PDB file of C-alpha atoms and ligand atoms in Angstrom:
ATOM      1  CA  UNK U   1     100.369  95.965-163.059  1.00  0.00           C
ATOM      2  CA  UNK U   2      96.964  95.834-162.344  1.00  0.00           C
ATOM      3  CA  UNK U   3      96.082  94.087-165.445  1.00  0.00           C
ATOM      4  CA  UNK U   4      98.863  91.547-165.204  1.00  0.00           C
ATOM      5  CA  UNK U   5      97.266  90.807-161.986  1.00  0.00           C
ATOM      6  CA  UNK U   6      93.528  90.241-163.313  1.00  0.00           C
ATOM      7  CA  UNK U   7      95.451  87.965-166.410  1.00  0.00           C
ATOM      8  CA  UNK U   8      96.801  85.759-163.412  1.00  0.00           C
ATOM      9  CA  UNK U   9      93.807  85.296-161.707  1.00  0.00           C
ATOM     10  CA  UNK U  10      91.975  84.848-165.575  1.00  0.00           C
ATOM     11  CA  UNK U  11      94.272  81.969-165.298  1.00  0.00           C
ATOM     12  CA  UNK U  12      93.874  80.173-162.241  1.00  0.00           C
ATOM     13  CA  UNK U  13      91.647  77.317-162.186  1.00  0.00           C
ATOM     14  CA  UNK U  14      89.762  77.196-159.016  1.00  0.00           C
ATOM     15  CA  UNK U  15      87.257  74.404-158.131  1.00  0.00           C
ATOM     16  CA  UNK U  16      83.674  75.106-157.581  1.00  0.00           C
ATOM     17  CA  UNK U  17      83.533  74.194-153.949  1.00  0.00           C
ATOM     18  CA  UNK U  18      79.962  73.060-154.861  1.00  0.00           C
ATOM     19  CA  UNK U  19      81.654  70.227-156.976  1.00  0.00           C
ATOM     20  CA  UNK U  20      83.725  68.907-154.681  1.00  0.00           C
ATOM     21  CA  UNK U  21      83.992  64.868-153.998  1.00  0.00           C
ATOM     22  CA  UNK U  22      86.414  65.531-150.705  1.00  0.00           C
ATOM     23  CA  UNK U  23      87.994  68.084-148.610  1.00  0.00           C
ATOM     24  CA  UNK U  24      90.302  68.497-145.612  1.00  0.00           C
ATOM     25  CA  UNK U  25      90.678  70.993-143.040  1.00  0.00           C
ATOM     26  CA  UNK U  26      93.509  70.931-141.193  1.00  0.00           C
ATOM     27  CA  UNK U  27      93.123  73.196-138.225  1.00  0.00           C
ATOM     28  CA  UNK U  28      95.709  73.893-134.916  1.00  0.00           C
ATOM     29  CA  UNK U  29      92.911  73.175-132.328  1.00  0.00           C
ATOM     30  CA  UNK U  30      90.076  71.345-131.537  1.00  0.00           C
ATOM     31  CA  UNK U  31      87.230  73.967-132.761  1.00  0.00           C
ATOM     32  CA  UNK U  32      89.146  76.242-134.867  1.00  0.00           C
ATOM     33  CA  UNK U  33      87.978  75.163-138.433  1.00  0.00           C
ATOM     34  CA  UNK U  34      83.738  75.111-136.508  1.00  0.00           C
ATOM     35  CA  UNK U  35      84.421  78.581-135.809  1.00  0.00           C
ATOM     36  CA  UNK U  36      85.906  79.672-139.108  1.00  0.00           C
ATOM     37  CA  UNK U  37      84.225  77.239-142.233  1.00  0.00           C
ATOM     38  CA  UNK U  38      81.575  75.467-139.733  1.00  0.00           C
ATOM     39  CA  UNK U  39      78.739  77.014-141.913  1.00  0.00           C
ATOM     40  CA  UNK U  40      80.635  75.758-145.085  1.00  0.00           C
ATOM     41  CA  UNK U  41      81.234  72.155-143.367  1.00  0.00           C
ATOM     42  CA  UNK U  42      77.426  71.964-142.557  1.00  0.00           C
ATOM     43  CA  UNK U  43      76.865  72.785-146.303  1.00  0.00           C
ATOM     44  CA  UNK U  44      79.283  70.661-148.075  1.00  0.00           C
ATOM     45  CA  UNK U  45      78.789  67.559-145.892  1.00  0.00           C
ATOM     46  CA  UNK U  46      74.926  67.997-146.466  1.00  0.00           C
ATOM     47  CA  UNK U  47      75.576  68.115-150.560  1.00  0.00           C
ATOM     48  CA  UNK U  48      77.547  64.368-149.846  1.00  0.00           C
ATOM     49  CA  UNK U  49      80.981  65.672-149.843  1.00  0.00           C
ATOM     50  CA  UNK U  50      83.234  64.087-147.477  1.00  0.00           C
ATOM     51  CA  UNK U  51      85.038  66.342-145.309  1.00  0.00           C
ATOM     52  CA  UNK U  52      87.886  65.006-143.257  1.00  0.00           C
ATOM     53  CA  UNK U  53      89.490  67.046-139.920  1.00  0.00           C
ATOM     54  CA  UNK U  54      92.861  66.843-139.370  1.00  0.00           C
ATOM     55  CA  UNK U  55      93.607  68.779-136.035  1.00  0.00           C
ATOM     56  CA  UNK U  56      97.628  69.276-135.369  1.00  0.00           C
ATOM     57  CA  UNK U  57      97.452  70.228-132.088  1.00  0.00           C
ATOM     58  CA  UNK U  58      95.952  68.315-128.549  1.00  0.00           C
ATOM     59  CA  UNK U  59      94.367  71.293-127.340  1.00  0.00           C
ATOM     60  CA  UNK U  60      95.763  70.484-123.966  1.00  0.00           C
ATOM     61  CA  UNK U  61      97.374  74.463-123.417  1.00  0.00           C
ATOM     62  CA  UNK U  62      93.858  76.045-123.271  1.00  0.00           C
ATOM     63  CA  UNK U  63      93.124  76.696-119.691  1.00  0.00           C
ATOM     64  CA  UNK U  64      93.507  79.206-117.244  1.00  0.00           C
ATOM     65  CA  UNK U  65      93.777  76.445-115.092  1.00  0.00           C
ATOM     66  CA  UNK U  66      96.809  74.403-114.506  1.00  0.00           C
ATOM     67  CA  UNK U  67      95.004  71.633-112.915  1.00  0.00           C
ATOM     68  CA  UNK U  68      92.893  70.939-115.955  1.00  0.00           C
ATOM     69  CA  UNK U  69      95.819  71.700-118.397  1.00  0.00           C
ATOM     70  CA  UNK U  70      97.691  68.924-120.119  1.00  0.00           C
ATOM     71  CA  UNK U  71      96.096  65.531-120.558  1.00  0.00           C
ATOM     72  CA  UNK U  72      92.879  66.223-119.027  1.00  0.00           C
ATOM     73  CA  UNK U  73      91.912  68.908-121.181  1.00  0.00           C
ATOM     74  CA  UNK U  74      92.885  67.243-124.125  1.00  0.00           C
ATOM     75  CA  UNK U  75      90.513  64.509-123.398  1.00  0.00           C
ATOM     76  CA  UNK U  76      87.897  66.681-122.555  1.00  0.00           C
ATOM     77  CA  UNK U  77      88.914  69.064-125.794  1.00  0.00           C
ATOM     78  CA  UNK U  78      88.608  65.489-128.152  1.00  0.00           C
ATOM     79  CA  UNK U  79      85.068  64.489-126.820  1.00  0.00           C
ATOM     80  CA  UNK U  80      83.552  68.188-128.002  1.00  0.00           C
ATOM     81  CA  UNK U  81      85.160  68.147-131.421  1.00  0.00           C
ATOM     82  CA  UNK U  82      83.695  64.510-131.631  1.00  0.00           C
ATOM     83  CA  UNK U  83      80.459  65.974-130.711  1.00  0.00           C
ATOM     84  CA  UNK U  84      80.536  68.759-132.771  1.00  0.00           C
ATOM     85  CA  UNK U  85      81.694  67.328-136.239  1.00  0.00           C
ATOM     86  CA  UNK U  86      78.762  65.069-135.725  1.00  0.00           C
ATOM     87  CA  UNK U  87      76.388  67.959-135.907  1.00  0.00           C
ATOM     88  CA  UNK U  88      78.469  69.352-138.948  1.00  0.00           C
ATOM     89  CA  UNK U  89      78.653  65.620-140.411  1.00  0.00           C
ATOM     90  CA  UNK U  90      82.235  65.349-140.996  1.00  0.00           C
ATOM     91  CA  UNK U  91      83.440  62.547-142.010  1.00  0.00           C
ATOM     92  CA  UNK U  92      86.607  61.680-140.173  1.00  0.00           C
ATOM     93  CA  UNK U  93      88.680  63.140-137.528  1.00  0.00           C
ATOM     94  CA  UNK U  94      92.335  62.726-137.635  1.00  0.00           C
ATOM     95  CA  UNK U  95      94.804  63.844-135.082  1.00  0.00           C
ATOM     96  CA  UNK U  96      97.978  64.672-135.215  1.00  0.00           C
ATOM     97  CA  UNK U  97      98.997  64.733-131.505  1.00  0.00           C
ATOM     98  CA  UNK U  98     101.258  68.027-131.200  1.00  0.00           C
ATOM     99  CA  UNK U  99     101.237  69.375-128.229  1.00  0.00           C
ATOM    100  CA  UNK U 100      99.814  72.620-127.682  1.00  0.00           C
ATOM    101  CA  UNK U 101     101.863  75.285-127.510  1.00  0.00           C
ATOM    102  CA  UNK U 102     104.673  72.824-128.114  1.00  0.00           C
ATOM    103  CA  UNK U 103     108.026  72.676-129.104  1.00  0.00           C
ATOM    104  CA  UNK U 104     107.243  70.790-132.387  1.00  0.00           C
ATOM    105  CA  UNK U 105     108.498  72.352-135.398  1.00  0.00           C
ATOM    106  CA  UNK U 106     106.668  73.272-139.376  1.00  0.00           C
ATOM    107  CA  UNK U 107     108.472  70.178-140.691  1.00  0.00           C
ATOM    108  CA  UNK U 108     107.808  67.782-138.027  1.00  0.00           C
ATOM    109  CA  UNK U 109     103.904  68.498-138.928  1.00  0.00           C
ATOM    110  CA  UNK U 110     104.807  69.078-142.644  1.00  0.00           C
ATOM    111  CA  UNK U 111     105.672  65.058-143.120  1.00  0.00           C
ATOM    112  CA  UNK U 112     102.530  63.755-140.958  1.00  0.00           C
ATOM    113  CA  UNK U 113     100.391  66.241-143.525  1.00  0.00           C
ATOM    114  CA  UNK U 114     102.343  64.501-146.337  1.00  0.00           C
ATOM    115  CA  UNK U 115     101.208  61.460-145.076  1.00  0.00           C
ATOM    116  CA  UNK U 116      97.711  62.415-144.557  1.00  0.00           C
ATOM    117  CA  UNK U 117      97.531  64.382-148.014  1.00  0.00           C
ATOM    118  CA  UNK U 118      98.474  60.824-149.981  1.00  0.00           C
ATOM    119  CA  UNK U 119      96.087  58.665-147.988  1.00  0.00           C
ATOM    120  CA  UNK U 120      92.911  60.953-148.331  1.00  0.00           C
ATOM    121  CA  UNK U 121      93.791  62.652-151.385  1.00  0.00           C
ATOM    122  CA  UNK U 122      91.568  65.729-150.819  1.00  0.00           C
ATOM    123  CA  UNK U 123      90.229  68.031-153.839  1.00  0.00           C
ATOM    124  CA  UNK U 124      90.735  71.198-151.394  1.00  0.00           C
ATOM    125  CA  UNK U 125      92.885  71.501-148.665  1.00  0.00           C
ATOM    126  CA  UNK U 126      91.524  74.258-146.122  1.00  0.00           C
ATOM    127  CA  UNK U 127      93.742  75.440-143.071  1.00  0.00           C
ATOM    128  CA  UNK U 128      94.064  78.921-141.297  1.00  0.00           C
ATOM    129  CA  UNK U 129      96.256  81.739-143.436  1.00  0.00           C
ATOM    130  CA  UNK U 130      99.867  81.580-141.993  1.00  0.00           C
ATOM    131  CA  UNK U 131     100.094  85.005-143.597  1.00  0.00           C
ATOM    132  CA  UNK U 132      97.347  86.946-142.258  1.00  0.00           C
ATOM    133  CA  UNK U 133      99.356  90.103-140.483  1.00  0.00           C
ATOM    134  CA  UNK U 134      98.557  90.380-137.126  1.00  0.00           C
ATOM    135  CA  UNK U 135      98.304  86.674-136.432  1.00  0.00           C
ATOM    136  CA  UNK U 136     100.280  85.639-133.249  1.00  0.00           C
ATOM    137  CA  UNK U 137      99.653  82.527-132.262  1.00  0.00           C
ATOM    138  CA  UNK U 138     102.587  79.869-132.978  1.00  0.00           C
ATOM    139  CA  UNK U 139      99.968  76.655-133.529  1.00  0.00           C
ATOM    140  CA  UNK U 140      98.239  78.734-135.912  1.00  0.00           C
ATOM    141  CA  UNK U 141     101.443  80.072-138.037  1.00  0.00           C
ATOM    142  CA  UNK U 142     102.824  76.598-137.995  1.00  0.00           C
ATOM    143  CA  UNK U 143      99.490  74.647-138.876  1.00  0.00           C
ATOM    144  CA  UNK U 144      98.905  76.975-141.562  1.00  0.00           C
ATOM    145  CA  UNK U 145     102.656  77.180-143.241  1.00  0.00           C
ATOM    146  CA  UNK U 146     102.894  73.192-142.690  1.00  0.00           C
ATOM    147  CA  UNK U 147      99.839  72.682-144.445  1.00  0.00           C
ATOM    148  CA  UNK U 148     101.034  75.015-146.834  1.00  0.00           C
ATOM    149  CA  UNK U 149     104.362  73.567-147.371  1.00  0.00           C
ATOM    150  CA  UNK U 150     102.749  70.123-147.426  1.00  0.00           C
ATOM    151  CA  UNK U 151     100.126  70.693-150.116  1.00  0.00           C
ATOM    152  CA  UNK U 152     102.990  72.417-152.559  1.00  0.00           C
ATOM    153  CA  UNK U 153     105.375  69.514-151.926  1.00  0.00           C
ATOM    154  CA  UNK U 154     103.766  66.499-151.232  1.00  0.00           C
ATOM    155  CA  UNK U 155     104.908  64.556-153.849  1.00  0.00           C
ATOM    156  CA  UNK U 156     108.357  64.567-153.550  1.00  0.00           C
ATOM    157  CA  UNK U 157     109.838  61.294-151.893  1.00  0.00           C
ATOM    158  CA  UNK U 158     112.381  63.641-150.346  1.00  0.00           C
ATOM    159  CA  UNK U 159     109.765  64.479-148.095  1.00  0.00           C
ATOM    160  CA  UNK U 160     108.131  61.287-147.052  1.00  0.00           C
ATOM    161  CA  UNK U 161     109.445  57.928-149.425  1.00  0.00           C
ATOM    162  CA  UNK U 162     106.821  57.302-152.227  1.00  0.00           C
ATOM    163  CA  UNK U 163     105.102  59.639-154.294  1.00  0.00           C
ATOM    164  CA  UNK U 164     101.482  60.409-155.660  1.00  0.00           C
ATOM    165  CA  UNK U 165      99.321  60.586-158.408  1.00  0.00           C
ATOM    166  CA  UNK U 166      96.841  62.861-156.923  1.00  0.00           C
ATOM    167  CA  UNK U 167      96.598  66.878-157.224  1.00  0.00           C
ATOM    168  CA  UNK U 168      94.977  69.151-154.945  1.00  0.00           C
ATOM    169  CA  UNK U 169      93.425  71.638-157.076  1.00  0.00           C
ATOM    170  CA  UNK U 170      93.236  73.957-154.474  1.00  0.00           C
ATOM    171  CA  UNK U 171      94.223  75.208-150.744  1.00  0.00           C
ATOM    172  CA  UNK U 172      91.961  77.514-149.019  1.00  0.00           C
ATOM    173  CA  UNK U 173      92.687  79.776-146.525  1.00  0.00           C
ATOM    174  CA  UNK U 174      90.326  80.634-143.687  1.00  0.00           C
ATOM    175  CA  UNK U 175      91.077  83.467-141.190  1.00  0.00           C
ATOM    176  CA  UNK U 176      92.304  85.354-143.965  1.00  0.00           C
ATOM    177  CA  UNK U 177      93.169  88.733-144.279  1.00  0.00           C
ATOM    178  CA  UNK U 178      93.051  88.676-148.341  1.00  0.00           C
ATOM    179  CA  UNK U 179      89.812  86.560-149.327  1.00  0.00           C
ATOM    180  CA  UNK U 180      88.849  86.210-152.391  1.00  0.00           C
ATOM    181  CA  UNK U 181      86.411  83.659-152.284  1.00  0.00           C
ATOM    182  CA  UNK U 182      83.011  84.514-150.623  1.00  0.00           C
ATOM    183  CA  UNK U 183      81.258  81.190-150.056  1.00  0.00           C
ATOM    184  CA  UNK U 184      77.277  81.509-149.661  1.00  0.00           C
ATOM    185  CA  UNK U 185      75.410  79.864-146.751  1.00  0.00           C
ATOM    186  CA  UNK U 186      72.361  79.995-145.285  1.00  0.00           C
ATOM    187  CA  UNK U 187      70.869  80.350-141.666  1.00  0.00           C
ATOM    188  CA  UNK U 188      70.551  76.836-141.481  1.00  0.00           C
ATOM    189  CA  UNK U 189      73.980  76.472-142.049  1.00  0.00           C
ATOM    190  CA  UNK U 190      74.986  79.278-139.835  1.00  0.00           C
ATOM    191  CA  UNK U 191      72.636  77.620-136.631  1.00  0.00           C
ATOM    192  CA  UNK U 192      74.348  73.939-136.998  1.00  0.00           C
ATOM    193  CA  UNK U 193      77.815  75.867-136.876  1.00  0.00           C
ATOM    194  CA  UNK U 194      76.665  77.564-133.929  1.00  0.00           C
ATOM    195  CA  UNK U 195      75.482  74.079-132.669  1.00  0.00           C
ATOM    196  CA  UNK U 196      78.554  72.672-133.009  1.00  0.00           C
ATOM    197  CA  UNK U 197      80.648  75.880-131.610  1.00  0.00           C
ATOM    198  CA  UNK U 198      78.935  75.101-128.385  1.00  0.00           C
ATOM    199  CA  UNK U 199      79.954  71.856-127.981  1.00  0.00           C
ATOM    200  CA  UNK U 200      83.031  73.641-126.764  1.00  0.00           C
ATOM    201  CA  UNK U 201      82.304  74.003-123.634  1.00  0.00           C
ATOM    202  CA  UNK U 202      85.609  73.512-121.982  1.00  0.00           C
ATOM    203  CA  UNK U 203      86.443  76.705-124.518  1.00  0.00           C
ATOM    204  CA  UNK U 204      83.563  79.447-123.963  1.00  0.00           C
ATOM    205  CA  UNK U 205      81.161  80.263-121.572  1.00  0.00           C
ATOM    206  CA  UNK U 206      77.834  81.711-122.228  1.00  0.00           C
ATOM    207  CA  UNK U 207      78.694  85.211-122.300  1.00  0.00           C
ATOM    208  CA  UNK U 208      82.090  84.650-124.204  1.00  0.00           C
ATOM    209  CA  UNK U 209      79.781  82.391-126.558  1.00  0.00           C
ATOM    210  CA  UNK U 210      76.991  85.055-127.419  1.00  0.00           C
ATOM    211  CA  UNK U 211      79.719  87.727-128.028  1.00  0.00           C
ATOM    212  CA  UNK U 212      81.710  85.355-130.190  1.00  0.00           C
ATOM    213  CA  UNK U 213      78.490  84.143-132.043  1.00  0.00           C
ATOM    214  CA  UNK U 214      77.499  88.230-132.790  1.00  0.00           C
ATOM    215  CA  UNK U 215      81.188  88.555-134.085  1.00  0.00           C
ATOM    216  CA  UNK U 216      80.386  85.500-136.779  1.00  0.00           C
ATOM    217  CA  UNK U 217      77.406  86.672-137.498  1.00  0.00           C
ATOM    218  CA  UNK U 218      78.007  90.163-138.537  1.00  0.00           C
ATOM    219  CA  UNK U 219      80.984  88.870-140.193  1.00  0.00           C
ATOM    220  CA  UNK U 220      79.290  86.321-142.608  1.00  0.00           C
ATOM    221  CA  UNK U 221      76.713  89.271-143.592  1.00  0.00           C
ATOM    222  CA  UNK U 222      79.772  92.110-144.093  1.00  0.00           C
ATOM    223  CA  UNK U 223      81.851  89.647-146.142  1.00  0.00           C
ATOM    224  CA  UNK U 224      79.163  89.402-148.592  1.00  0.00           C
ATOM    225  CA  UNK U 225      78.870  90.848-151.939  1.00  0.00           C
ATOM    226  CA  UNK U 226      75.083  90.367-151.943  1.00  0.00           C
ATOM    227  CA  UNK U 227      73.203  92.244-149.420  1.00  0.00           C
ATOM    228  CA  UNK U 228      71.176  89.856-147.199  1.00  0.00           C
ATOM    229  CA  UNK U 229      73.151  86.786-147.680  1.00  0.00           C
ATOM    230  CA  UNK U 230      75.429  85.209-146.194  1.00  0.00           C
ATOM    231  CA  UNK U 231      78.942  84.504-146.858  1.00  0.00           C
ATOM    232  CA  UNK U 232      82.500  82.628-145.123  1.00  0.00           C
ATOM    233  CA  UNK U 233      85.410  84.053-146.756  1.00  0.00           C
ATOM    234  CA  UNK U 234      88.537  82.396-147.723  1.00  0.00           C
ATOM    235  CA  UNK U 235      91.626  82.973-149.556  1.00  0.00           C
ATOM    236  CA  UNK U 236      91.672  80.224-152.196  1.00  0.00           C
ATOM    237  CA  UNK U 237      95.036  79.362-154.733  1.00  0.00           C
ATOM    238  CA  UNK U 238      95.817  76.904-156.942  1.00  0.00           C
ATOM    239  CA  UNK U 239      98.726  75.449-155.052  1.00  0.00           C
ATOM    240  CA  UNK U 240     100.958  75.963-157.765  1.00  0.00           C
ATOM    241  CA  UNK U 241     100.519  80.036-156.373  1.00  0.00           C
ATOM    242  CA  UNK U 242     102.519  79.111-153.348  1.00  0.00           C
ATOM    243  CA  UNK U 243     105.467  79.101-154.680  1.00  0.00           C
ATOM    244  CA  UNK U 244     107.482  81.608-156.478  1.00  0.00           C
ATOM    245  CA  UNK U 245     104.492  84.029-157.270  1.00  0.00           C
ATOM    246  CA  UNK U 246     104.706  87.354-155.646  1.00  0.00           C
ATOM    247  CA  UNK U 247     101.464  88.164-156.971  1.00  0.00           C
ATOM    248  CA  UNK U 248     100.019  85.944-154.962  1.00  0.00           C
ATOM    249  CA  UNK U 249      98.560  87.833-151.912  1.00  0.00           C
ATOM    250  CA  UNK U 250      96.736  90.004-154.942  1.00  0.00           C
ATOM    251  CA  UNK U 251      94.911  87.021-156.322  1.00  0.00           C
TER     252      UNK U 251
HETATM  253 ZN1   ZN W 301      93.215  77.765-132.449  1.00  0.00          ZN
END
């Protein structure tokens, strides 16, 4: 078994994210993909790749307080993502407009990512890991198996009428339980995403902030294979691994 597994992943061609002409990263809130691949965003936008953010979700549910909640928030929520993707030089927001802890289902997202998909035509797609155990929160299981869904089918007219030419050679999973890609950055990269986690103001507060920064930090050095550097770890298939493969999760 075990060597039927290393044959699989002998065969899967995965991009060198180094190489990459454009990505997407299709997160459930505004801040979500700065805290999880903000290091790699600083890094990939810096080499001249063009990394588009697609967020699902208005961010208007995340409050204690129900007189900020709803609307206001999600102007506020907009303004710091703005303000942070300029600091991790992204190259275009997109949202999606779900409410936050909505009643919106996988497939209503699914299409609007089909749409999205065929306009951009990304080389990666990167989202949160829909199968991470432990993982609770709805907009995160349904931005993550929409995406998912999306990237395997997103040719089909069934889906959305048309079709398209493209491929996505890969998705990438970040908050992932099984990574298997360890993607090196440095403290530069590490300070901007910290930069642009602050801009989140509505989100954290200084303490929250510092404990939240020590958590990424240890994190990026444990992940690594090499001692001393730095690492954000995802969970990256060839889409043609999310469907019908078992194996998967091993690769
Ligand atoms: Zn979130």
């Amino acid at each position: 078994m075990e060597q039927f597994v290393r044959k699989l992943k002998g065969m899967m061609k995965l991009p060198d994210f180094d190489s990459l002409g454009k990505v997407m990263c299709v997160q459930p809130h505004p801040d979500d993909a700065d805290i999880s691949m903000g290091g790699t965003v600083a890094k990939l936008s810096k080499k001249g790749v063009r990394v588009y953010y697609v967020t699902v979700t208005d961010g208007s549910a995340g409050t204690l307080d129900e007189s900020l909640m709803g609307e206001r928030l999600a102007q506020i929520r907009k303004k710091e993502q703005e303000k942070a993707a300029e600091i991790l030089g992204v190259h275009e927001l997109i949202w999606l407009g779900f409410e936050d802890l909505g009643d919106y289902s996988v497939e209503q997202v699914r299409v609007k990512l089909v749409e999205v998909l065929r306009k951009v035509e990304p080389d990666v797609v990167f989202t949160v890991d829909p199968f991470t155990p432990y993982e609770v929160h709805p907009d995160h299981i349904k931005c993550g198996m929409s995406t998912s869904q999306a990237v395997s089918l997103y040719r089909l007219p069934k889906l959305l009428p048309g079709t398209s030419k493209h491929a996505v050679a890969a998705i990438s999973f970040f908050n992932t339980a099984f990574p298997n890609t360890f993607y090196p950055i440095d403290q530069e990269h590490l300070n901007k995403k910290f930069q642009a986690i602050s801009q989140h103001k509505s989100q954290f507060d200084e303490k929250s902030l510092q404990t939240l920064f020590f958590y990424l930090t240890e994190k990026s050095k444990a992940y690594s294979p090499v001692e001393g550097q730095l690492v954000e770890p995802f969970k990256t298939l060839p889409p043609v691994a999310l469907h019908v493969i078992s194996e998967a999760y091993r690769l």
